[in-house]
PDB file of C-alpha atoms in Angstrom:
ATOM      1  CA  UNK A 208      48.693  29.831-106.563  1.00 46.00           C
ATOM      2  CA  UNK A 209      47.120  26.512-107.568  1.00 54.00           C
ATOM      3  CA  UNK A 210      43.324  26.567-107.806  1.00 70.00           C
ATOM      4  CA  UNK A 211      41.618  23.770-105.851  1.00 91.00           C
ATOM      5  CA  UNK A 212      37.877  23.276-105.966  1.00 97.00           C
ATOM      6  CA  UNK A 213      36.500  20.268-104.141  1.00 98.00           C
ATOM      7  CA  UNK A 214      33.816  19.167-101.729  1.00 98.00           C
ATOM      8  CA  UNK A 215      34.962  17.366 -98.589  1.00 98.00           C
ATOM      9  CA  UNK A 216      32.100  15.384 -97.078  1.00 98.00           C
ATOM     10  CA  UNK A 217      32.244  15.422 -93.282  1.00 98.00           C
ATOM     11  CA  UNK A 218      28.943  13.668 -92.598  1.00 98.00           C
ATOM     12  CA  UNK A 219      26.024  12.176 -94.523  1.00 98.00           C
ATOM     13  CA  UNK A 220      23.434  11.103 -91.927  1.00 97.00           C
ATOM     14  CA  UNK A 221      20.147  12.854 -91.309  1.00 96.00           C
ATOM     15  CA  UNK A 222      18.359  13.140 -87.957  1.00 94.00           C
ATOM     16  CA  UNK A 223      20.159  10.178 -86.363  1.00 95.00           C
ATOM     17  CA  UNK A 224      23.824   9.320 -86.972  1.00 95.00           C
ATOM     18  CA  UNK A 225      24.860   5.712 -87.537  1.00 95.00           C
ATOM     19  CA  UNK A 226      27.987   3.689 -86.864  1.00 94.00           C
ATOM     20  CA  UNK A 227      29.181   4.617 -90.351  1.00 93.00           C
ATOM     21  CA  UNK A 228      27.670   8.041 -90.947  1.00 97.00           C
ATOM     22  CA  UNK A 229      28.227  11.196 -88.946  1.00 97.00           C
ATOM     23  CA  UNK A 230      25.737  14.026 -88.781  1.00 97.00           C
ATOM     24  CA  UNK A 231      25.858  16.535 -91.629  1.00 97.00           C
ATOM     25  CA  UNK A 232      28.901  18.577 -92.526  1.00 98.00           C
ATOM     26  CA  UNK A 233      30.206  19.721 -95.919  1.00 98.00           C
ATOM     27  CA  UNK A 234      33.359  21.714 -96.564  1.00 98.00           C
ATOM     28  CA  UNK A 235      33.712  23.350 -99.972  1.00 98.00           C
ATOM     29  CA  UNK A 236      37.242  24.346-100.866  1.00 98.00           C
ATOM     30  CA  UNK A 237      36.929  26.992-103.582  1.00 97.00           C
ATOM     31  CA  UNK A 238      40.371  28.377-104.440  1.00 95.00           C
ATOM     32  CA  UNK A 239      41.418  30.398-101.379  1.00 94.00           C
ATOM     33  CA  UNK A 240      37.934  30.296 -99.805  1.00 97.00           C
ATOM     34  CA  UNK A 241      36.536  27.659 -97.470  1.00 98.00           C
ATOM     35  CA  UNK A 242      32.755  27.317 -97.067  1.00 98.00           C
ATOM     36  CA  UNK A 243      31.496  25.096 -94.223  1.00 98.00           C
ATOM     37  CA  UNK A 244      27.865  24.091 -94.720  1.00 98.00           C
ATOM     38  CA  UNK A 245      25.578  22.715 -91.982  1.00 98.00           C
ATOM     39  CA  UNK A 246      27.990  21.390 -89.342  1.00 98.00           C
ATOM     40  CA  UNK A 247      26.159  18.828 -87.217  1.00 98.00           C
ATOM     41  CA  UNK A 248      27.458  17.104 -84.089  1.00 97.00           C
ATOM     42  CA  UNK A 249      30.962  15.751 -84.409  1.00 97.00           C
ATOM     43  CA  UNK A 250      32.004  18.091 -87.213  1.00 98.00           C
ATOM     44  CA  UNK A 251      35.162  19.249 -85.450  1.00 97.00           C
ATOM     45  CA  UNK A 252      36.409  15.645 -85.197  1.00 97.00           C
ATOM     46  CA  UNK A 253      35.406  14.909 -88.791  1.00 98.00           C
ATOM     47  CA  UNK A 254      37.410  17.939 -89.897  1.00 98.00           C
ATOM     48  CA  UNK A 255      40.430  16.470 -88.125  1.00 97.00           C
ATOM     49  CA  UNK A 256      39.959  13.103 -89.830  1.00 97.00           C
ATOM     50  CA  UNK A 257      39.527  14.777 -93.220  1.00 98.00           C
ATOM     51  CA  UNK A 258      42.522  17.070 -92.814  1.00 97.00           C
ATOM     52  CA  UNK A 259      40.440  20.256 -92.821  1.00 97.00           C
ATOM     53  CA  UNK A 260      41.940  23.023 -90.698  1.00 97.00           C
ATOM     54  CA  UNK A 261      39.833  25.661 -88.974  1.00 97.00           C
ATOM     55  CA  UNK A 262      42.215  28.179 -90.539  1.00 97.00           C
ATOM     56  CA  UNK A 263      40.843  27.191 -93.946  1.00 97.00           C
ATOM     57  CA  UNK A 264      37.336  28.308 -93.037  1.00 98.00           C
ATOM     58  CA  UNK A 265      36.178  31.687 -94.369  1.00 98.00           C
ATOM     59  CA  UNK A 266      32.372  31.301 -94.374  1.00 98.00           C
ATOM     60  CA  UNK A 267      29.934  29.313 -92.244  1.00 98.00           C
ATOM     61  CA  UNK A 268      26.614  28.681 -94.001  1.00 98.00           C
ATOM     62  CA  UNK A 269      23.588  27.202 -92.226  1.00 98.00           C
ATOM     63  CA  UNK A 270      20.433  26.196 -94.051  1.00 98.00           C
ATOM     64  CA  UNK A 271      18.230  25.923 -90.929  1.00 98.00           C
ATOM     65  CA  UNK A 272      18.248  25.220 -87.207  1.00 98.00           C
ATOM     66  CA  UNK A 273      17.434  21.545 -86.863  1.00 98.00           C
ATOM     67  CA  UNK A 274      20.093  19.895 -84.720  1.00 97.00           C
ATOM     68  CA  UNK A 275      21.611  17.622 -87.357  1.00 98.00           C
ATOM     69  CA  UNK A 276      22.519  20.749 -89.320  1.00 98.00           C
ATOM     70  CA  UNK A 277      23.834  23.033 -86.584  1.00 98.00           C
ATOM     71  CA  UNK A 278      24.809  21.327 -83.308  1.00 98.00           C
ATOM     72  CA  UNK A 279      28.447  21.296 -84.403  1.00 98.00           C
ATOM     73  CA  UNK A 280      28.505  25.101 -84.539  1.00 98.00           C
ATOM     74  CA  UNK A 281      29.722  25.659 -80.933  1.00 98.00           C
ATOM     75  CA  UNK A 282      32.792  23.469 -81.386  1.00 98.00           C
ATOM     76  CA  UNK A 283      33.690  24.966 -84.759  1.00 98.00           C
ATOM     77  CA  UNK A 284      33.353  28.533 -83.477  1.00 98.00           C
ATOM     78  CA  UNK A 285      35.412  27.811 -80.375  1.00 98.00           C
ATOM     79  CA  UNK A 286      38.074  26.137 -82.510  1.00 97.00           C
ATOM     80  CA  UNK A 287      38.446  29.352 -84.521  1.00 98.00           C
ATOM     81  CA  UNK A 288      39.489  31.124 -81.317  1.00 98.00           C
ATOM     82  CA  UNK A 289      41.556  28.241 -79.968  1.00 97.00           C
ATOM     83  CA  UNK A 290      43.573  28.176 -83.204  1.00 97.00           C
ATOM     84  CA  UNK A 291      43.634  31.996 -83.292  1.00 97.00           C
ATOM     85  CA  UNK A 292      42.423  32.147 -86.885  1.00 98.00           C
ATOM     86  CA  UNK A 293      43.609  35.562 -88.026  1.00 97.00           C
ATOM     87  CA  UNK A 294      41.166  36.346 -90.833  1.00 98.00           C
ATOM     88  CA  UNK A 295      37.473  37.230 -90.437  1.00 98.00           C
ATOM     89  CA  UNK A 296      34.929  34.415 -90.786  1.00 98.00           C
ATOM     90  CA  UNK A 297      31.401  35.282 -91.902  1.00 98.00           C
ATOM     91  CA  UNK A 298      28.346  33.331 -90.730  1.00 98.00           C
ATOM     92  CA  UNK A 299      25.183  33.165 -92.849  1.00 98.00           C
ATOM     93  CA  UNK A 300      21.926  31.680 -91.547  1.00 98.00           C
ATOM     94  CA  UNK A 301      18.156  32.387 -91.702  1.00 98.00           C
ATOM     95  CA  UNK A 302      17.457  35.576 -89.776  1.00 98.00           C
ATOM     96  CA  UNK A 303      14.447  33.926 -88.106  1.00 97.00           C
ATOM     97  CA  UNK A 304      16.928  31.700 -86.254  1.00 97.00           C
ATOM     98  CA  UNK A 305      19.072  34.505 -84.906  1.00 98.00           C
ATOM     99  CA  UNK A 306      18.276  33.588 -81.303  1.00 98.00           C
ATOM    100  CA  UNK A 307      19.294  29.977 -81.940  1.00 98.00           C
ATOM    101  CA  UNK A 308      22.585  31.080 -83.462  1.00 98.00           C
ATOM    102  CA  UNK A 309      23.291  33.283 -80.453  1.00 98.00           C
ATOM    103  CA  UNK A 310      22.729  30.296 -78.154  1.00 98.00           C
ATOM    104  CA  UNK A 311      25.017  28.099 -80.250  1.00 98.00           C
ATOM    105  CA  UNK A 312      27.712  30.746 -80.443  1.00 98.00           C
ATOM    106  CA  UNK A 313      27.748  31.212 -76.673  1.00 97.00           C
ATOM    107  CA  UNK A 314      26.811  27.669 -75.624  1.00 96.00           C
ATOM    108  CA  UNK A 315      29.550  27.613 -72.989  1.00 96.00           C
ATOM    109  CA  UNK A 316      32.407  29.693 -71.632  1.00 96.00           C
ATOM    110  CA  UNK A 317      35.479  30.187 -73.823  1.00 96.00           C
ATOM    111  CA  UNK A 318      37.967  32.917 -74.647  1.00 96.00           C
ATOM    112  CA  UNK A 319      36.691  34.390 -77.903  1.00 95.00           C
ATOM    113  CA  UNK A 320      39.395  36.061 -79.962  1.00 96.00           C
ATOM    114  CA  UNK A 321      38.355  35.091 -83.500  1.00 97.00           C
ATOM    115  CA  UNK A 322      36.626  37.655 -85.710  1.00 98.00           C
ATOM    116  CA  UNK A 323      33.262  36.004 -86.446  1.00 98.00           C
ATOM    117  CA  UNK A 324      30.881  38.273 -88.338  1.00 98.00           C
ATOM    118  CA  UNK A 325      27.197  37.427 -88.528  1.00 98.00           C
ATOM    119  CA  UNK A 326      25.277  38.233 -91.714  1.00 98.00           C
ATOM    120  CA  UNK A 327      21.782  36.727 -91.317  1.00 98.00           C
ATOM    121  CA  UNK A 328      19.763  36.054 -94.464  1.00 98.00           C
ATOM    122  CA  UNK A 329      16.291  37.568 -94.591  1.00 96.00           C
ATOM    123  CA  UNK A 330      15.421  37.484 -98.308  1.00 96.00           C
ATOM    124  CA  UNK A 331      16.098  35.639-101.546  1.00 97.00           C
ATOM    125  CA  UNK A 332      19.046  36.829-103.596  1.00 97.00           C
ATOM    126  CA  UNK A 333      22.756  37.572-103.194  1.00 98.00           C
ATOM    127  CA  UNK A 334      24.135  37.414 -99.672  1.00 97.00           C
ATOM    128  CA  UNK A 335      27.857  37.875-100.406  1.00 97.00           C
ATOM    129  CA  UNK A 336      30.232  38.714-103.228  1.00 96.00           C
ATOM    130  CA  UNK A 337      33.992  38.451-103.494  1.00 94.00           C
ATOM    131  CA  UNK A 338      36.831  36.911-105.457  1.00 91.00           C
ATOM    132  CA  UNK A 339      34.898  33.648-105.305  1.00 93.00           C
ATOM    133  CA  UNK A 340      31.933  35.128-107.193  1.00 96.00           C
ATOM    134  CA  UNK A 341      28.422  35.522-105.771  1.00 98.00           C
ATOM    135  CA  UNK A 342      26.809  33.533-102.970  1.00 98.00           C
ATOM    136  CA  UNK A 343      23.018  33.508-103.232  1.00 98.00           C
ATOM    137  CA  UNK A 344      20.240  32.132-101.034  1.00 98.00           C
ATOM    138  CA  UNK A 345      16.697  30.900-101.740  1.00 98.00           C
ATOM    139  CA  UNK A 346      13.923  29.991 -99.308  1.00 98.00           C
ATOM    140  CA  UNK A 347      12.989  26.305 -99.415  1.00 98.00           C
ATOM    141  CA  UNK A 348       9.891  24.376 -98.273  1.00 98.00           C
ATOM    142  CA  UNK A 349      10.549  22.627 -94.952  1.00 98.00           C
ATOM    143  CA  UNK A 350       8.819  22.357 -91.575  1.00 96.00           C
ATOM    144  CA  UNK A 351      10.783  25.407 -90.356  1.00 97.00           C
ATOM    145  CA  UNK A 352      12.409  28.182 -92.356  1.00 98.00           C
ATOM    146  CA  UNK A 353      15.186  26.706 -94.452  1.00 98.00           C
ATOM    147  CA  UNK A 354      17.351  28.208 -97.173  1.00 98.00           C
ATOM    148  CA  UNK A 355      19.520  26.775 -99.927  1.00 98.00           C
ATOM    149  CA  UNK A 356      22.714  28.274-101.309  1.00 98.00           C
ATOM    150  CA  UNK A 357      24.235  28.720-104.746  1.00 98.00           C
ATOM    151  CA  UNK A 358      27.773  29.870-105.494  1.00 98.00           C
ATOM    152  CA  UNK A 359      28.268  31.366-108.954  1.00 97.00           C
ATOM    153  CA  UNK A 360      31.575  32.357-110.489  1.00 95.00           C
ATOM    154  CA  UNK A 361      31.290  35.169-113.072  1.00 90.00           C
ATOM    155  CA  UNK A 362      31.893  34.277-116.703  1.00 86.00           C
ATOM    156  CA  UNK A 363      35.344  35.102-117.995  1.00 83.00           C
ATOM    157  CA  UNK A 364      37.607  34.440-120.946  1.00 85.00           C
ATOM    158  CA  UNK A 365      40.327  31.879-121.620  1.00 85.00           C
ATOM    159  CA  UNK A 366      43.451  32.971-123.518  1.00 88.00           C
ATOM    160  CA  UNK A 367      44.579  31.032-126.580  1.00 88.00           C
ATOM    161  CA  UNK A 368      48.390  30.704-126.445  1.00 91.00           C
ATOM    162  CA  UNK A 369      48.625  30.278-130.213  1.00 92.00           C
ATOM    163  CA  UNK A 370      46.666  33.448-130.911  1.00 90.00           C
ATOM    164  CA  UNK A 371      48.623  35.423-128.314  1.00 91.00           C
ATOM    165  CA  UNK A 372      51.825  34.469-130.108  1.00 91.00           C
ATOM    166  CA  UNK A 373      50.274  35.264-133.491  1.00 89.00           C
ATOM    167  CA  UNK A 374      49.361  38.783-132.370  1.00 88.00           C
ATOM    168  CA  UNK A 375      52.660  39.303-130.523  1.00 91.00           C
ATOM    169  CA  UNK A 376      51.103  39.663-127.078  1.00 91.00           C
ATOM    170  CA  UNK A 377      53.273  38.336-124.272  1.00 90.00           C
ATOM    171  CA  UNK A 378      54.543  39.078-120.751  1.00 90.00           C
ATOM    172  CA  UNK A 379      52.954  42.021-118.921  1.00 90.00           C
ATOM    173  CA  UNK A 380      51.006  42.939-122.071  1.00 88.00           C
ATOM    174  CA  UNK A 381      48.706  39.959-121.485  1.00 90.00           C
ATOM    175  CA  UNK A 382      47.638  41.368-118.140  1.00 89.00           C
ATOM    176  CA  UNK A 383      47.086  44.837-119.613  1.00 90.00           C
ATOM    177  CA  UNK A 384      44.972  43.380-122.406  1.00 88.00           C
ATOM    178  CA  UNK A 385      42.881  41.480-119.880  1.00 88.00           C
ATOM    179  CA  UNK A 386      42.340  44.635-117.808  1.00 89.00           C
ATOM    180  CA  UNK A 387      41.681  47.105-120.655  1.00 90.00           C
ATOM    181  CA  UNK A 388      40.018  44.879-123.239  1.00 90.00           C
ATOM    182  CA  UNK A 389      42.245  46.092-126.064  1.00 90.00           C
ATOM    183  CA  UNK A 390      45.881  46.926-126.713  1.00 90.00           C
ATOM    184  CA  UNK A 391      48.037  48.323-129.523  1.00 90.00           C
ATOM    185  CA  UNK A 392      50.907  45.984-130.419  1.00 90.00           C
ATOM    186  CA  UNK A 393      53.369  47.019-133.159  1.00 89.00           C
ATOM    187  CA  UNK A 394      50.849  49.510-134.508  1.00 89.00           C
ATOM    188  CA  UNK A 395      47.998  46.975-134.626  1.00 91.00           C
ATOM    189  CA  UNK A 396      44.923  47.079-132.383  1.00 91.00           C
ATOM    190  CA  UNK A 397      44.435  43.769-130.578  1.00 89.00           C
ATOM    191  CA  UNK A 398      41.109  43.109-128.869  1.00 92.00           C
ATOM    192  CA  UNK A 399      40.601  40.657-126.037  1.00 92.00           C
ATOM    193  CA  UNK A 400      38.181  38.707-128.221  1.00 90.00           C
ATOM    194  CA  UNK A 401      40.940  38.249-130.839  1.00 89.00           C
ATOM    195  CA  UNK A 402      43.081  36.114-128.544  1.00 86.00           C
ATOM    196  CA  UNK A 403      40.621  34.485-126.147  1.00 88.00           C
ATOM    197  CA  UNK A 404      37.364  32.567-125.991  1.00 87.00           C
ATOM    198  CA  UNK A 405      34.471  32.652-123.508  1.00 83.00           C
ATOM    199  CA  UNK A 406      34.979  30.747-120.258  1.00 84.00           C
ATOM    200  CA  UNK A 407      31.715  30.009-118.419  1.00 88.00           C
ATOM    201  CA  UNK A 408      31.890  30.535-114.672  1.00 92.00           C
ATOM    202  CA  UNK A 409      31.417  27.482-112.476  1.00 96.00           C
ATOM    203  CA  UNK A 410      28.388  26.905-110.256  1.00 97.00           C
ATOM    204  CA  UNK A 411      27.909  25.043-106.984  1.00 98.00           C
ATOM    205  CA  UNK A 412      24.530  24.448-105.338  1.00 98.00           C
ATOM    206  CA  UNK A 413      23.664  23.203-101.853  1.00 99.00           C
ATOM    207  CA  UNK A 414      20.100  22.040-101.154  1.00 98.00           C
ATOM    208  CA  UNK A 415      19.103  20.494 -97.838  1.00 98.00           C
ATOM    209  CA  UNK A 416      15.824  19.717 -96.067  1.00 98.00           C
ATOM    210  CA  UNK A 417      12.993  20.658 -98.411  1.00 98.00           C
ATOM    211  CA  UNK A 418      10.055  19.427-100.417  1.00 98.00           C
ATOM    212  CA  UNK A 419      10.150  19.982-104.159  1.00 98.00           C
ATOM    213  CA  UNK A 420       9.603  23.670-104.899  1.00 98.00           C
ATOM    214  CA  UNK A 421      10.642  26.277-107.468  1.00 98.00           C
ATOM    215  CA  UNK A 422      13.597  27.353-105.342  1.00 98.00           C
ATOM    216  CA  UNK A 423      15.176  23.900-105.613  1.00 98.00           C
ATOM    217  CA  UNK A 424      15.228  24.178-109.401  1.00 98.00           C
ATOM    218  CA  UNK A 425      16.470  27.780-109.278  1.00 98.00           C
ATOM    219  CA  UNK A 426      19.405  26.775-107.102  1.00 98.00           C
ATOM    220  CA  UNK A 427      20.308  23.709-109.167  1.00 98.00           C
ATOM    221  CA  UNK A 428      20.098  25.413-112.568  1.00 98.00           C
ATOM    222  CA  UNK A 429      23.206  24.435-114.615  1.00 97.00           C
ATOM    223  CA  UNK A 430      25.185  23.577-111.488  1.00 98.00           C
ATOM    224  CA  UNK A 431      28.564  21.957-112.079  1.00 98.00           C
ATOM    225  CA  UNK A 432      28.208  20.329-108.651  1.00 98.00           C
ATOM    226  CA  UNK A 433      24.884  19.888-106.869  1.00 98.00           C
ATOM    227  CA  UNK A 434      24.843  18.627-103.281  1.00 98.00           C
ATOM    228  CA  UNK A 435      21.276  17.693-102.454  1.00 98.00           C
ATOM    229  CA  UNK A 436      19.434  15.793 -99.756  1.00 98.00           C
ATOM    230  CA  UNK A 437      17.908  12.420-100.653  1.00 98.00           C
ATOM    231  CA  UNK A 438      16.604  11.416 -97.254  1.00 98.00           C
ATOM    232  CA  UNK A 439      14.130   8.807 -98.506  1.00 98.00           C
ATOM    233  CA  UNK A 440      13.514   6.344-101.324  1.00 98.00           C
ATOM    234  CA  UNK A 441      10.389   6.662-103.465  1.00 98.00           C
ATOM    235  CA  UNK A 442       8.698   3.831-101.585  1.00 97.00           C
ATOM    236  CA  UNK A 443       8.575   6.248 -98.640  1.00 98.00           C
ATOM    237  CA  UNK A 444       7.518   9.301-100.659  1.00 98.00           C
ATOM    238  CA  UNK A 445       4.585   9.992 -98.322  1.00 98.00           C
ATOM    239  CA  UNK A 446       6.975  10.228 -95.368  1.00 97.00           C
ATOM    240  CA  UNK A 447       9.250  12.508 -97.365  1.00 98.00           C
ATOM    241  CA  UNK A 448       6.409  14.875 -98.133  1.00 97.00           C
ATOM    242  CA  UNK A 449       5.108  14.800 -94.538  1.00 97.00           C
ATOM    243  CA  UNK A 450       8.501  15.650 -93.024  1.00 97.00           C
ATOM    244  CA  UNK A 451       9.600  18.090 -95.717  1.00 98.00           C
ATOM    245  CA  UNK A 452      12.220  16.055 -97.553  1.00 98.00           C
ATOM    246  CA  UNK A 453      13.162  14.742-100.982  1.00 98.00           C
ATOM    247  CA  UNK A 454      13.478  11.230-102.338  1.00 98.00           C
ATOM    248  CA  UNK A 455      16.431  10.030-104.392  1.00 98.00           C
ATOM    249  CA  UNK A 456      14.228  10.020-107.501  1.00 98.00           C
ATOM    250  CA  UNK A 457      13.119  13.609-106.921  1.00 98.00           C
ATOM    251  CA  UNK A 458      16.710  14.762-106.421  1.00 98.00           C
ATOM    252  CA  UNK A 459      17.690  13.043-109.666  1.00 98.00           C
ATOM    253  CA  UNK A 460      14.756  14.625-111.499  1.00 98.00           C
ATOM    254  CA  UNK A 461      15.976  18.035-110.373  1.00 98.00           C
ATOM    255  CA  UNK A 462      19.493  17.294-111.624  1.00 98.00           C
ATOM    256  CA  UNK A 463      18.225  15.983-114.951  1.00 98.00           C
ATOM    257  CA  UNK A 464      15.913  18.915-115.575  1.00 98.00           C
ATOM    258  CA  UNK A 465      18.487  21.522-114.538  1.00 98.00           C
ATOM    259  CA  UNK A 466      21.448  20.237-116.550  1.00 98.00           C
ATOM    260  CA  UNK A 467      23.568  19.367-113.506  1.00 98.00           C
ATOM    261  CA  UNK A 468      26.998  17.947-114.327  1.00 98.00           C
ATOM    262  CA  UNK A 469      27.800  16.125-111.066  1.00 98.00           C
ATOM    263  CA  UNK A 470      25.070  15.110-108.641  1.00 98.00           C
ATOM    264  CA  UNK A 471      25.902  14.319-105.000  1.00 98.00           C
ATOM    265  CA  UNK A 472      23.176  12.603-102.965  1.00 98.00           C
ATOM    266  CA  UNK A 473      23.412  12.802 -99.166  1.00 98.00           C
ATOM    267  CA  UNK A 474      21.477  13.202 -95.861  1.00 98.00           C
ATOM    268  CA  UNK A 475      20.268   9.600 -95.730  1.00 98.00           C
ATOM    269  CA  UNK A 476      17.718   8.387 -93.193  1.00 97.00           C
ATOM    270  CA  UNK A 477      19.023   5.882 -90.668  1.00 97.00           C
ATOM    271  CA  UNK A 478      16.276   3.464 -91.770  1.00 96.00           C
ATOM    272  CA  UNK A 479      18.373   2.491 -94.804  1.00 96.00           C
ATOM    273  CA  UNK A 480      21.524   0.434 -94.269  1.00 91.00           C
ATOM    274  CA  UNK A 481      22.219  -0.439 -97.920  1.00 92.00           C
ATOM    275  CA  UNK A 482      22.465   2.730 -99.999  1.00 96.00           C
ATOM    276  CA  UNK A 483      22.829   0.979-103.353  1.00 97.00           C
ATOM    277  CA  UNK A 484      19.096   1.483-103.861  1.00 97.00           C
ATOM    278  CA  UNK A 485      19.649   5.252-103.816  1.00 98.00           C
ATOM    279  CA  UNK A 486      22.063   4.984-106.723  1.00 98.00           C
ATOM    280  CA  UNK A 487      19.753   2.638-108.611  1.00 98.00           C
ATOM    281  CA  UNK A 488      16.719   4.867-108.125  1.00 98.00           C
ATOM    282  CA  UNK A 489      18.542   8.063-109.114  1.00 98.00           C
ATOM    283  CA  UNK A 490      20.216   6.443-112.125  1.00 98.00           C
ATOM    284  CA  UNK A 491      16.810   5.581-113.588  1.00 98.00           C
ATOM    285  CA  UNK A 492      16.262   9.315-114.037  1.00 97.00           C
ATOM    286  CA  UNK A 493      19.697  10.943-114.196  1.00 98.00           C
ATOM    287  CA  UNK A 494      22.321   9.543-116.573  1.00 96.00           C
ATOM    288  CA  UNK A 495      25.059  12.019-115.647  1.00 95.00           C
ATOM    289  CA  UNK A 496      27.852  11.854-113.075  1.00 98.00           C
ATOM    290  CA  UNK A 497      26.221  10.478-109.914  1.00 98.00           C
ATOM    291  CA  UNK A 498      27.806  10.223-106.447  1.00 98.00           C
ATOM    292  CA  UNK A 499      26.215   8.627-103.379  1.00 98.00           C
ATOM    293  CA  UNK A 500      28.138  10.467-100.685  1.00 98.00           C
ATOM    294  CA  UNK A 501      30.238   8.712 -98.066  1.00 98.00           C
ATOM    295  CA  UNK A 502      31.746  10.283 -94.966  1.00 98.00           C
ATOM    296  CA  UNK A 503      35.223  11.786 -95.566  1.00 98.00           C
ATOM    297  CA  UNK A 504      34.895  11.508 -99.355  1.00 98.00           C
ATOM    298  CA  UNK A 505      36.616  14.175-101.453  1.00 98.00           C
ATOM    299  CA  UNK A 506      34.586  15.090-104.525  1.00 98.00           C
ATOM    300  CA  UNK A 507      36.176  17.424-107.090  1.00 98.00           C
ATOM    301  CA  UNK A 508      34.175  20.156-108.769  1.00 97.00           C
ATOM    302  CA  UNK A 509      34.116  18.999-112.419  1.00 95.00           C
ATOM    303  CA  UNK A 510      36.656  20.543-114.758  1.00 88.00           C
ATOM    304  CA  UNK A 511      35.413  23.416-116.831  1.00 81.00           C
ATOM    305  CA  UNK A 512      33.439  22.490-119.916  1.00 71.00           C
TER     306      UNK A 512
END
């Protein structure tokens, strides 16, 4: 099966949507997994426009319970039942907002047949593991409890076709060597390290509403793709600090310090119509791959190093 890893941006506005920007919504396609982060109002329609099926959703991840990050939850949950999604879908959110999630889940009458499993987050650290790797959470610094997420794929190894041929390893023997770590071929011991090289696991980080804090840097550390709020420009840094947000410059400083490969800025205040200043401000600090997010954009996770 072909591996696809990409971010599909469903919305990039902050508290107030605009004519061109929907409320938040970010769908991460990670091989056979689908992570939906912070669905704000209108997410179900944005999914339709972006070609994202409810059947592709496996995990729903909320950072906090401000409306622009969660008011799309009722429609998404009801769509799971309407489309009779057969597999379980797990919902992660701050445990302190459990009552809010219950209200969103049962906002109106519908015939619930989908298997939605709630796993509230009440501490820093891993919240889920699976074929995708490890999903972790960290508490951020906002006006209400807010958490960020990091997805980490375990390190592995990449086979060298030339060395496999040299050592006479082929067919089912390759799989046995990968499972056991060593194999005897024609009387010779072949170790996995003889025919492969290290393959670093990929990392994705998602950071929304927060002031600068240690957790932001922990989440962003060596991320291949960092999606991070940049609600304000530096000229409005006092407002950013007062309301618990980041500026474009601060987001870029995080990416630069943490060795991020692709930086995605989003969650823009409605006060700014021209977003070119966000790119200019971030580029003064971060000279890597920089994306100023647009609604319905598809942003690939960078290829492995």
